[in-house]
Tab-separated table of C-alpha atoms in Angstrom:
chain	number	residue	atom	x	y	z
A	1	LYS	CA	-4.734	-7.424	-15.198
A	2	GLN	CA	-5.126	-4.076	-13.654
A	3	GLU	CA	-2.038	-1.591	-14.528
A	4	VAL	CA	-1.512	1.732	-12.905
A	5	THR	CA	0.457	4.553	-14.368
A	6	GLN	CA	1.572	7.635	-12.775
A	7	ILE	CA	2.977	10.793	-14.517
A	8	PRO	CA	5.145	12.377	-13.829
A	9	ALA	CA	7.679	10.149	-12.041
A	10	ALA	CA	9.365	12.893	-10.480
A	11	LEU	CA	8.458	16.718	-9.919
A	12	SER	CA	10.362	19.624	-8.345
A	13	VAL	CA	8.615	22.771	-8.015
A	14	PRO	CA	9.066	25.893	-5.692
A	15	GLU	CA	7.289	26.298	-2.617
A	16	GLY	CA	3.657	27.872	-2.959
A	17	GLU	CA	2.963	26.489	-6.265
A	18	ASN	CA	-0.178	24.482	-7.075
A	19	LEU	CA	0.375	21.308	-8.739
A	20	VAL	CA	-1.339	18.268	-10.200
A	21	LEU	CA	-0.302	14.717	-10.067
A	22	ASN	CA	-1.687	12.275	-12.632
A	23	CYS	CA	-2.801	8.565	-12.269
A	24	SER	CA	-4.351	6.461	-15.078
A	25	PHE	CA	-5.545	2.906	-14.667
A	26	THR	CA	-6.517	0.292	-17.491
A	27	ASP	CA	-9.524	-1.522	-15.876
A	28	SER	CA	-12.285	0.758	-15.025
A	29	ALA	CA	-14.065	-1.765	-13.099
A	30	ILE	CA	-12.782	-0.697	-9.634
A	31	TYR	CA	-14.267	-0.434	-6.115
A	32	ASN	CA	-12.133	2.520	-5.097
A	33	LEU	CA	-9.096	4.589	-5.679
A	34	GLN	CA	-6.775	5.816	-3.080
A	35	TRP	CA	-3.859	8.262	-2.783
A	36	PHE	CA	-0.844	7.672	-0.338
A	37	ARG	CA	1.999	9.474	0.678
A	38	GLN	CA	5.313	7.557	1.526
A	39	ASP	CA	8.315	9.272	3.145
A	40	PRO	CA	11.734	7.669	2.549
A	41	GLY	CA	12.111	4.399	4.431
A	42	LYS	CA	8.748	4.694	5.993
A	43	GLY	CA	5.228	3.129	5.486
A	44	LEU	CA	2.184	4.494	3.764
A	45	THR	CA	0.079	7.465	4.938
A	46	SER	CA	-3.477	7.354	3.386
A	47	LEU	CA	-4.478	10.671	2.157
A	48	LEU	CA	-7.693	10.335	0.316
A	49	LEU	CA	-10.123	7.556	-0.513
A	50	ILE	CA	-12.519	7.807	-3.580
A	51	GLN	CA	-15.207	5.318	-3.825
A	52	SER	CA	-16.118	4.228	-7.485
A	53	SER	CA	-19.444	5.896	-7.187
A	54	GLN	CA	-17.736	9.275	-6.328
A	55	ARG	CA	-16.192	12.073	-8.415
A	56	GLU	CA	-13.846	13.666	-5.937
A	57	GLN	CA	-12.596	14.100	-2.292
A	58	THR	CA	-10.898	16.864	-0.347
A	59	SER	CA	-9.017	17.127	2.459
A	60	GLY	CA	-7.365	20.368	3.484
A	61	ARG	CA	-5.049	21.509	0.604
A	62	LEU	CA	-5.500	18.170	-1.181
A	63	ASN	CA	-8.337	17.325	-3.823
A	64	ALA	CA	-8.485	14.100	-5.811
A	65	SER	CA	-10.852	13.532	-8.499
A	66	LEU	CA	-11.621	10.367	-10.206
A	67	ASP	CA	-13.123	9.734	-13.908
A	68	LYS	CA	-13.771	5.984	-13.582
A	69	SER	CA	-14.984	5.830	-17.144
A	70	SER	CA	-11.737	7.121	-18.740
A	71	GLY	CA	-9.543	5.634	-16.201
A	72	ARG	CA	-7.918	8.690	-14.700
A	73	SER	CA	-7.597	10.191	-11.362
A	74	THR	CA	-5.703	13.504	-10.329
A	75	LEU	CA	-4.276	14.514	-7.077
A	76	TYR	CA	-4.318	18.407	-6.793
A	77	ILE	CA	-2.223	20.015	-4.141
A	78	ALA	CA	-2.745	23.656	-3.435
A	79	ALA	CA	-0.011	25.931	-2.269
A	80	SER	CA	2.869	23.365	-1.783
A	81	GLN	CA	5.041	23.458	1.076
A	82	PRO	CA	8.583	21.751	1.781
A	83	GLY	CA	6.835	19.426	3.947
A	84	ASP	CA	4.777	17.945	1.142
A	85	SER	CA	8.055	16.491	-0.261
A	86	ALA	CA	7.633	12.867	-0.608
A	87	THR	CA	6.615	9.872	-2.932
A	88	TYR	CA	2.943	10.033	-3.912
A	89	LEU	CA	1.268	6.599	-4.667
A	90	CYS	CA	-1.849	5.984	-6.381
A	91	ALA	CA	-3.606	2.586	-5.824
A	92	VAL	CA	-6.979	1.090	-7.001
A	93	GLY	CA	-8.923	-1.538	-5.415
A	94	GLY	CA	-11.035	-4.212	-7.010
A	95	GLY	CA	-13.236	-4.852	-4.013
A	96	ALA	CA	-12.206	-8.150	-2.139
A	97	ASP	CA	-8.967	-8.069	-3.934
A	98	GLY	CA	-5.900	-6.335	-2.853
A	99	LEU	CA	-4.592	-2.946	-4.248
A	100	THR	CA	-2.777	-2.452	-7.351
A	101	PHE	CA	-0.410	0.458	-6.983
A	102	GLY	CA	1.494	2.832	-9.374
A	103	LYS	CA	5.178	3.378	-9.275
A	104	GLY	CA	4.721	6.788	-7.745
A	105	THR	CA	5.587	10.457	-8.073
A	106	HIS	CA	8.634	11.624	-6.251
A	107	LEU	CA	7.831	15.086	-5.328
A	108	ILE	CA	10.288	17.587	-4.157
A	109	ILE	CA	9.319	21.064	-3.084
A	110	GLN	CA	11.841	23.519	-2.884
A	111	PRO	CA	11.986	26.101	-0.044
B	1	GLY	CA	-9.330	4.212	14.933
B	2	ALA	CA	-8.471	1.524	12.398
B	3	VAL	CA	-4.907	1.053	13.441
B	4	VAL	CA	-2.500	-1.691	12.198
B	5	SER	CA	0.585	-2.697	13.642
B	6	GLN	CA	3.714	-4.538	12.588
B	7	HIS	CA	6.370	-6.337	14.350
B	8	PRO	CA	9.257	-6.023	14.168
B	9	SER	CA	9.683	-2.682	12.327
B	10	TRP	CA	13.318	-3.912	10.905
B	11	VAL	CA	15.185	-7.203	11.307
B	12	ILE	CA	18.418	-8.591	10.032
B	13	CYS	CA	19.060	-12.250	9.587
B	14	LYS	CA	21.496	-14.686	8.030
B	15	SER	CA	20.982	-16.475	4.939
B	16	GLY	CA	19.179	-19.795	5.275
B	17	THR	CA	17.413	-18.775	8.592
B	18	SER	CA	13.541	-18.047	8.751
B	19	VAL	CA	12.146	-14.814	10.101
B	20	LYS	CA	8.464	-14.175	11.146
B	21	ILE	CA	6.705	-10.862	10.787
B	22	GLU	CA	3.402	-9.993	12.685
B	23	CYS	CA	0.550	-7.995	11.589
B	24	ARG	CA	-1.970	-6.975	14.013
B	25	SER	CA	-5.244	-4.868	13.802
B	26	LEU	CA	-5.589	-3.076	16.853
B	27	ASP	CA	-9.127	-1.601	17.181
B	28	PHE	CA	-11.021	-3.650	14.646
B	29	GLN	CA	-11.694	-7.169	13.344
B	30	ALA	CA	-9.816	-7.835	10.172
B	31	THR	CA	-11.366	-10.439	8.118
B	32	THR	CA	-8.935	-9.991	5.385
B	33	MET	CA	-5.354	-9.163	5.652
B	34	PHE	CA	-3.143	-8.297	2.657
B	35	TRP	CA	0.738	-8.770	2.480
B	36	TYR	CA	2.658	-6.368	-0.004
B	37	ARG	CA	6.508	-6.238	-0.816
B	38	GLN	CA	8.286	-3.250	-1.718
B	39	PHE	CA	11.856	-3.418	-3.341
B	40	PRO	CA	13.918	-0.307	-3.227
B	41	LYS	CA	12.690	2.549	-5.352
B	42	GLN	CA	9.971	0.394	-6.652
B	43	SER	CA	6.114	0.271	-5.724
B	44	LEU	CA	4.458	-2.035	-3.642
B	45	MET	CA	3.209	-5.451	-5.127
B	46	LEU	CA	0.677	-7.578	-3.767
B	47	MET	CA	2.120	-10.941	-2.429
B	48	ALA	CA	-0.990	-12.718	-0.925
B	49	THR	CA	-4.303	-12.171	0.376
B	50	SER	CA	-5.338	-13.917	3.688
B	51	ASN	CA	-8.661	-14.527	5.047
B	52	GLU	CA	-9.330	-15.457	8.599
B	53	GLY	CA	-9.307	-19.307	9.130
B	54	SER	CA	-8.580	-19.925	5.456
B	55	LYS	CA	-5.493	-20.519	3.476
B	56	ALA	CA	-3.811	-17.755	1.810
B	57	THR	CA	-4.256	-16.891	-1.903
B	58	TYR	CA	-0.930	-16.202	-3.290
B	59	GLU	CA	-0.186	-13.966	-6.390
B	60	GLN	CA	1.415	-15.238	-9.542
B	61	GLY	CA	5.133	-15.605	-8.924
B	62	VAL	CA	5.080	-15.681	-5.076
B	63	GLU	CA	6.297	-18.904	-3.627
B	64	LYS	CA	3.745	-20.282	-1.105
B	65	ASP	CA	6.135	-22.627	0.465
B	66	LYS	CA	8.610	-19.795	0.996
B	67	PHE	CA	6.220	-17.009	2.241
B	68	LEU	CA	4.324	-18.899	4.830
B	69	ILE	CA	1.063	-16.841	5.961
B	70	ASN	CA	-1.071	-17.667	8.847
B	71	HIS	CA	-4.138	-15.837	9.485
B	72	ALA	CA	-5.540	-17.650	12.694
B	73	SER	CA	-7.440	-14.820	14.352
B	74	LEU	CA	-9.473	-11.823	13.557
B	75	THR	CA	-6.548	-9.436	14.553
B	76	LEU	CA	-3.461	-11.253	13.551
B	77	SER	CA	-1.989	-12.440	10.669
B	78	THR	CA	1.876	-13.646	10.390
B	79	LEU	CA	4.337	-13.857	7.289
B	80	THR	CA	7.113	-16.316	7.630
B	81	VAL	CA	10.069	-15.938	5.354
B	82	THR	CA	11.595	-19.511	5.091
B	83	SER	CA	15.189	-20.056	4.283
B	84	ALA	CA	15.788	-16.404	3.582
B	85	HIS	CA	18.182	-15.341	0.943
B	86	PRO	CA	19.734	-11.927	0.238
B	87	GLU	CA	17.075	-11.529	-2.666
B	88	ASP	CA	14.324	-11.543	-0.003
B	89	SER	CA	15.634	-8.399	1.546
B	90	SER	CA	12.798	-5.984	1.049
B	91	PHE	CA	10.254	-3.890	2.775
B	92	TYR	CA	7.104	-6.045	3.673
B	93	ILE	CA	3.848	-4.053	4.479
B	94	CYS	CA	0.607	-5.588	5.710
B	95	SER	CA	-2.766	-4.177	5.331
B	96	ALA	CA	-6.221	-5.077	7.060
B	97	ARG	CA	-9.709	-4.679	6.166
B	98	ASP	CA	-12.664	-4.145	8.525
B	99	ARG	CA	-15.618	-6.482	8.025
B	100	ARG	CA	-17.900	-3.583	9.168
B	101	LEU	CA	-16.876	-1.266	6.238
B	102	ALA	CA	-18.820	-1.887	2.927
B	103	PHE	CA	-16.141	0.139	0.763
B	104	TYR	CA	-13.203	-2.313	1.125
B	105	GLU	CA	-10.817	0.422	2.660
B	106	GLN	CA	-7.558	-1.076	3.679
B	107	TYR	CA	-5.672	0.192	6.520
B	108	PHE	CA	-1.875	-0.225	6.463
B	109	GLY	CA	0.719	-1.158	8.929
B	110	PRO	CA	4.064	0.838	9.233
B	111	GLY	CA	6.122	-1.996	7.419
B	112	THR	CA	9.076	-4.366	8.155
B	113	ARG	CA	12.308	-3.799	6.698
B	114	LEU	CA	14.102	-7.338	6.215
B	115	THR	CA	17.767	-7.356	5.428
B	116	VAL	CA	19.271	-10.736	4.666
B	117	THR	CA	22.926	-11.038	4.810
């Protein structure tokens, strides 16, 4: 059974810092990996989707990498802003199956 | 494109009653829809997978007689929580997959918050 772990569980940094969120998964036979953002009491906002054949994806200040063989992904956030404060979820997909989510990293960017 | 809606966005019901939640794909055909549940301060857990025209497949530990899922068309799936109890209070989120996409990307609805009193 696939298990997804996210480290750290919580992170608080001053505005402007670059930061890295980590995600690891136990079964490397995945179709894709997706990073989401969730604001309190809200649904999910998809940030980046990496197919299993890809190594990384970039969107604005966000960069996500995937090392499928080692079961790891990182989400890099450059020049963090208070508006980036949210819970970040990593999820892996097994093709036709649903996604398996990690427990998330609760991020606070201090103004 | 690829918008998924859910209705209602929140609902309060009394213990013992049933509640129906709708999930719609607005601008694409969803051959498969997924239902997830999220308890406070927890991550999302997959409850069931529903394919259009077929019976839903439930994850281990999810009672199929309690959580009735219907996926009668390519744009609509419903989740009915029967005889709801306070422990069913949760955030329910659906997602849908577009049959045209080869990479299995799922698009998520905004979620429905259920409170059972």
